Tab-separated table of C-alpha atoms in Angstrom:
chain	number	residue	atom	x	y	z
A	201	MET	CA	-56.852	-26.938	46.086
A	202	ASP	CA	-60.078	-25.519	47.614
A	203	LYS	CA	-62.539	-23.630	45.603
A	204	LYS	CA	-62.449	-19.950	46.345
A	205	LYS	CA	-64.597	-17.216	45.079
A	206	ILE	CA	-63.270	-13.710	44.771
A	207	ASP	CA	-65.826	-10.985	44.560
A	208	ILE	CA	-64.486	-7.801	42.989
A	209	GLN	CA	-67.183	-5.255	42.348
A	210	GLU	CA	-69.714	-8.013	41.839
A	211	ASN	CA	-67.458	-9.749	39.286
A	212	VAL	CA	-66.708	-13.332	40.271
A	213	ILE	CA	-63.579	-15.154	39.123
A	214	ASP	CA	-63.517	-18.893	39.398
A	215	THR	CA	-59.906	-19.641	40.371
A	216	GLU	CA	-60.419	-23.336	39.832
A	217	ASN	CA	-61.182	-22.817	36.174
A	218	PHE	CA	-58.693	-19.951	35.859
A	219	LEU	CA	-55.556	-21.789	37.020
A	220	PRO	CA	-54.008	-24.136	34.456
A	221	ASP	CA	-53.427	-27.719	35.392
A	222	GLU	CA	-49.943	-29.293	35.576
A	223	ASN	CA	-50.247	-31.138	32.261
A	224	SER	CA	-50.969	-28.014	30.263
A	225	VAL	CA	-48.012	-26.263	31.892
A	226	LYS	CA	-45.698	-29.175	31.030
A	227	ILE	CA	-46.910	-29.201	27.423
A	228	THR	CA	-46.342	-25.494	27.189
A	229	TYR	CA	-42.841	-25.819	28.603
A	230	ARG	CA	-41.995	-28.654	26.241
A	231	ALA	CA	-43.329	-26.708	23.270
A	232	GLU	CA	-41.250	-23.717	24.314
A	233	GLU	CA	-38.199	-25.962	24.768
A	234	LYS	CA	-38.665	-27.472	21.294
A	235	GLU	CA	-39.126	-24.026	19.805
A	236	THR	CA	-35.930	-22.884	21.543
A	237	ASP	CA	-34.051	-25.969	20.336
A	238	VAL	CA	-35.129	-25.295	16.723
A	239	GLU	CA	-34.063	-21.647	17.010
A	240	ASP	CA	-30.680	-22.747	18.385
A	241	ILE	CA	-30.191	-25.182	15.506
A	242	PHE	CA	-31.027	-22.529	12.892
A	243	SER	CA	-28.865	-20.019	14.705
A	244	ARG	CA	-25.892	-22.403	14.698
A	245	LYS	CA	-26.448	-23.198	11.019
A	246	ASN	CA	-26.591	-19.491	10.177
A	247	MET	CA	-23.387	-18.870	12.108
A	248	LYS	CA	-21.601	-21.712	10.276
A	249	SER	CA	-22.916	-20.424	6.926
A	250	LYS	CA	-21.751	-16.905	7.739
A	251	HIS	CA	-18.370	-18.268	8.823
A	252	ARG	CA	-17.977	-20.178	5.571
A	253	ARG	CA	-18.977	-17.111	3.566
A	254	ARG	CA	-16.414	-15.024	5.429
A	255	ILE	CA	-13.696	-17.598	4.709
A	256	ILE	CA	-14.625	-17.737	1.015
A	257	THR	CA	-14.775	-13.936	0.828
A	258	GLY	CA	-11.371	-13.698	2.508
A	259	VAL	CA	-9.833	-16.196	0.087
A	260	VAL	CA	-11.316	-14.359	-2.916
A	261	MET	CA	-10.033	-11.016	-1.619
A	262	CYS	CA	-6.559	-12.470	-1.096
A	263	VAL	CA	-6.528	-13.869	-4.636
A	264	LEU	CA	-7.689	-10.529	-6.062
A	265	MET	CA	-5.059	-8.678	-4.051
A	266	LEU	CA	-2.347	-11.022	-5.319
A	267	ILE	CA	-3.556	-10.560	-8.896
A	268	GLY	CA	-3.605	-6.803	-8.392
A	269	VAL	CA	-0.099	-6.723	-6.951
A	270	GLY	CA	1.125	-8.952	-9.756
A	271	THR	CA	-0.462	-6.691	-12.350
A	272	ILE	CA	1.071	-3.596	-10.773
A	273	ILE	CA	4.504	-5.219	-10.639
A	274	ALA	CA	4.212	-6.437	-14.233
A	275	GLY	CA	3.037	-3.003	-15.333
A	276	GLY	CA	5.894	-1.339	-13.482
A	277	VAL	CA	8.430	-3.662	-15.058
A	278	GLY	CA	6.877	-2.945	-18.457
A	279	VAL	CA	7.143	0.809	-17.932
A	280	VAL	CA	10.764	0.563	-16.780
A	281	THR	CA	11.615	-1.669	-19.737
A	282	THR	CA	9.970	0.795	-22.119
A	283	LEU	CA	11.846	3.707	-20.572
A	284	LEU	CA	15.177	1.904	-20.744
A	285	ASP	CA	14.632	0.473	-24.212
A	286	ASN	CA	14.826	3.502	-26.543
A	287	THR	CA	15.659	1.496	-29.651
A	288	ALA	CA	12.887	3.153	-31.669
A	289	GLU	CA	14.164	6.640	-30.791
A	290	LYS	CA	17.698	5.643	-31.763
A	291	GLU	CA	16.452	4.412	-35.124
A	292	GLU	CA	14.658	7.729	-35.680
A	293	TYR	CA	17.896	9.641	-35.104
A	294	ASN	CA	19.824	7.216	-37.306
A	295	ALA	CA	17.494	8.107	-40.167
A	296	LEU	CA	17.387	11.815	-39.328
A	297	LEU	CA	21.162	12.236	-39.201
A	298	ALA	CA	22.126	9.864	-42.017
A	299	THR	CA	22.833	12.507	-44.678
A	300	LEU	CA	24.706	14.731	-42.204
A	301	VAL	CA	26.918	11.928	-40.914
A	302	VAL	CA	27.796	10.784	-44.430
A	303	ALA	CA	29.289	14.245	-45.064
A	304	ASP	CA	31.224	14.215	-41.754
A	305	PRO	CA	30.630	17.880	-40.818
A	306	LEU	CA	33.126	19.764	-38.649
A	307	PRO	CA	32.058	20.608	-35.072
A	308	PHE	CA	30.129	23.843	-34.532
A	309	GLU	CA	28.349	25.577	-31.635
A	310	SER	CA	25.597	27.180	-33.715
A	311	PRO	CA	24.145	26.321	-37.133
A	312	ASP	CA	25.216	29.723	-38.465
A	313	GLN	CA	28.825	28.634	-37.807
A	314	ALA	CA	28.400	25.478	-39.871
A	315	ASP	CA	29.283	24.953	-43.511
A	316	MET	CA	25.993	26.065	-45.087
A	317	GLU	CA	26.747	24.316	-48.378
A	318	LEU	CA	27.171	21.072	-46.445
A	319	LEU	CA	23.823	21.639	-44.658
A	320	LEU	CA	22.189	22.406	-48.007
A	321	SER	CA	23.681	19.265	-49.532
A	322	SER	CA	22.526	17.058	-46.644
A	323	SER	CA	18.984	18.488	-46.901
A	324	VAL	CA	18.826	17.846	-50.655
A	325	TRP	CA	20.069	14.274	-50.165
A	326	ALA	CA	17.543	13.743	-47.364
A	327	ALA	CA	14.730	14.698	-49.733
A	328	VAL	CA	16.152	12.511	-52.515
A	329	MET	CA	16.425	9.502	-50.177
A	330	ASN	CA	13.000	9.814	-48.580
A	331	GLU	CA	10.720	11.160	-51.293
A	332	ASP	CA	9.275	9.298	-54.276
A	333	MET	CA	11.326	10.927	-57.021
A	334	GLU	CA	9.025	9.523	-59.714
A	335	LYS	CA	6.259	11.931	-58.693
A	336	TYR	CA	8.316	14.977	-59.713
A	337	GLU	CA	8.666	16.633	-63.085
A	338	LYS	CA	11.528	15.502	-65.355
A	339	ASP	CA	13.561	17.416	-67.913
A	340	ASP	CA	14.465	16.223	-71.399
A	341	PHE	CA	17.467	14.310	-70.024
A	342	GLY	CA	15.495	12.398	-67.394
A	343	GLN	CA	16.748	14.569	-64.556
A	344	THR	CA	14.348	15.365	-61.709
A	345	TYR	CA	13.147	18.769	-60.592
A	346	LEU	CA	13.214	18.603	-56.791
A	347	PRO	CA	11.134	21.469	-55.322
A	348	ALA	CA	13.063	23.704	-52.915
A	349	VAL	CA	10.083	23.651	-50.563
A	350	ASP	CA	10.669	19.903	-49.948
A	351	VAL	CA	14.356	20.559	-49.307
A	352	ASP	CA	13.370	23.232	-46.767
A	353	ARG	CA	11.085	20.736	-45.034
A	354	TYR	CA	13.917	18.264	-44.420
A	355	PHE	CA	16.235	21.059	-43.286
A	356	ALA	CA	13.549	22.211	-40.787
A	357	ARG	CA	13.208	18.680	-39.361
A	358	ILE	CA	16.780	18.953	-38.083
A	359	PHE	CA	17.329	22.675	-37.505
A	360	GLY	CA	13.813	24.036	-36.996
A	361	THR	CA	12.655	27.281	-38.574
A	362	GLN	CA	15.067	29.706	-36.908
A	363	PHE	CA	17.445	29.395	-39.868
A	364	VAL	CA	16.585	29.609	-43.562
A	365	LEU	CA	18.479	27.890	-46.346
A	366	GLU	CA	19.814	30.016	-49.170
A	367	HIS	CA	19.172	28.033	-52.334
A	368	ASP	CA	21.883	28.036	-54.951
A	369	ASP	CA	23.974	25.761	-57.160
A	370	PHE	CA	26.378	23.449	-55.336
A	371	SER	CA	28.535	20.371	-55.827
A	372	ASP	CA	28.810	17.275	-53.672
A	373	GLN	CA	31.101	14.282	-54.267
A	374	GLU	CA	31.805	15.530	-57.792
A	375	ILE	CA	28.068	15.762	-58.538
A	376	ASP	CA	26.733	19.151	-59.658
A	377	PHE	CA	23.303	20.289	-58.474
A	378	GLU	CA	21.849	23.193	-60.439
A	379	TYR	CA	19.165	25.384	-58.906
A	380	ASP	CA	16.443	26.541	-61.322
A	381	GLU	CA	15.183	29.946	-60.131
A	382	ASP	CA	12.118	29.888	-62.379
A	383	LYS	CA	10.910	26.500	-61.165
A	384	GLN	CA	12.199	27.035	-57.602
A	385	ALA	CA	13.659	23.531	-57.777
A	386	TYR	CA	16.940	21.643	-57.935
A	387	ILE	CA	17.850	19.659	-61.001
A	388	VAL	CA	18.886	16.299	-59.589
A	389	PRO	CA	20.997	14.221	-61.988
A	390	VAL	CA	20.457	10.484	-62.356
A	391	THR	CA	22.965	9.149	-59.870
A	392	SER	CA	23.453	6.849	-56.903
A	393	PHE	CA	23.439	7.934	-53.266
A	394	PRO	CA	26.633	9.410	-51.785
A	395	THR	CA	29.101	7.240	-49.918
A	396	GLY	CA	30.629	7.929	-46.523
A	397	PHE	CA	30.089	7.279	-42.832
A	398	THR	CA	26.936	5.530	-41.626
A	399	PRO	CA	25.421	6.608	-38.280
A	400	LYS	CA	24.893	4.303	-35.326
A	401	VAL	CA	23.319	6.084	-32.360
A	402	GLU	CA	24.908	4.680	-29.211
A	403	LYS	CA	23.084	6.619	-26.499
A	404	ILE	CA	20.674	9.491	-25.943
A	405	LYS	CA	20.884	11.645	-22.833
A	406	THR	CA	17.989	13.999	-22.106
A	407	GLY	CA	17.926	16.738	-19.482
A	408	GLY	CA	17.836	20.477	-18.937
A	409	GLY	CA	16.005	21.092	-22.200
A	410	GLU	CA	18.689	19.302	-24.200
A	411	LYS	CA	19.258	15.984	-25.885
A	412	ILE	CA	22.789	14.758	-26.391
A	413	VAL	CA	22.763	12.130	-29.115
A	414	THR	CA	26.057	10.244	-29.226
A	415	VAL	CA	26.613	8.863	-32.710
A	416	GLY	CA	29.099	6.222	-33.739
A	417	TYR	CA	30.524	6.773	-37.220
A	418	ILE	CA	30.632	3.430	-39.007
A	419	SER	CA	33.623	3.207	-41.340
A	420	PRO	CA	32.960	4.323	-44.926
A	421	ALA	CA	31.579	1.658	-47.213
A	422	THR	CA	31.472	1.107	-50.940
A	423	ASN	CA	27.752	1.927	-51.220
A	424	TRP	CA	24.944	3.407	-49.108
A	425	ASN	CA	23.541	0.107	-47.836
A	426	ASP	CA	26.870	-1.550	-47.064
A	427	THR	CA	28.210	-0.828	-43.576
A	428	SER	CA	31.597	-2.408	-44.228
A	429	ASP	CA	32.755	-4.469	-41.237
A	430	GLY	CA	30.593	-2.439	-38.852
A	431	SER	CA	33.532	-0.965	-36.950
A	432	VAL	CA	33.167	2.495	-35.421
A	433	SER	CA	35.803	5.035	-36.433
A	434	LYS	CA	34.822	7.711	-33.917
A	435	TYR	CA	32.015	9.091	-31.769
A	436	VAL	CA	30.401	12.511	-32.169
A	437	ASP	CA	27.840	14.291	-29.974
A	438	TYR	CA	24.889	15.951	-31.701
A	439	ILE	CA	23.319	18.519	-29.368
A	440	PHE	CA	19.574	19.077	-29.752
A	441	GLN	CA	17.817	21.888	-27.898
A	442	LYS	CA	14.127	21.939	-27.011
A	443	GLN	CA	12.202	24.626	-28.876
A	444	GLY	CA	8.504	24.449	-28.115
A	445	LYS	CA	7.563	20.779	-28.161
A	446	GLU	CA	10.375	19.578	-30.433
A	447	TYR	CA	14.151	19.244	-30.281
A	448	TYR	CA	16.372	20.789	-32.970
A	449	LEU	CA	20.065	20.499	-33.702
A	450	VAL	CA	22.122	23.440	-32.411
A	451	ALA	CA	25.648	22.056	-32.140
A	452	ILE	CA	28.008	19.243	-33.085
A	453	ARG	CA	30.866	18.384	-30.694
A	454	GLU	CA	33.604	15.848	-30.290
A	455	SER	CA	32.377	13.161	-27.894
A	456	GLU	CA	33.982	12.072	-24.648
A	457	MET	CA	33.146	8.535	-25.710
A	458	GLN	CA	36.189	7.003	-27.345
A	459	VAL	CA	36.679	4.056	-29.655
A	460	GLU	CA	38.154	1.081	-27.803
A	461	ILE	CA	41.321	-0.171	-29.418
A	462	ALA	CA	41.731	-3.947	-29.556
A	463	PRO	CA	44.870	-5.345	-27.841
A	464	ALA	CA	46.330	-6.561	-31.161
A	465	GLU	CA	45.864	-3.141	-32.744
A	466	SER	CA	47.370	-1.438	-29.681
A	467	GLU	CA	50.492	-3.607	-29.838
A	468	ALA	CA	50.816	-2.958	-33.577
A	469	GLN	CA	50.789	0.777	-32.946
């Protein structure tokens, strides 16, 4: 290439020195190629790393989702089981109705239609069975003064506060209970618990502000703890009505549930 001088406003550029030679251009190209190759390598590595991270993240998310679904299913099964299994509630009603069932009350549609002496008796027995009788005052014959206020409390557990017991002397299973007006307490003689039917709650149906508690009457036994052969003599519905937050007994009815008669017994009849 010939030397040329370019004069631009008295400034002279030497094109020979200005133009790069072929070797420098090749070096520059190779350097750029190497730099590009390195960038491509790092780029590919980053893409592979990101791909692996995405796979791992996907696997972890799947595992967490499966765990979550399993937990929800297990929780749902637990809730359903709890709802269906009302054993604890049945036991509560067994205890609550024990002294009523033992007396075998006649059906009624309102507590004011019931035998009030029977309701009084069942409330006194409920207090005797559930309270520590040793904490009460005794008379000279070792008999216990059972405060009427405790009897009222057990009556209210079943019937609420819309009805009030009238306290007076009464007899139950040939046992006389004297009411002391001055002490506002019953004189409870030293005696064993009454005998009669034992309750076995079969089912509880709730709806429309009512609870229908179907109770099996276990055949009378020789003492309170003995349930004889465990056979059910009949079924009775106890109707509880919601008053505020609680349910209280308002009626006793014959149940549609009937005792199944064994084939041998049926043939004998």
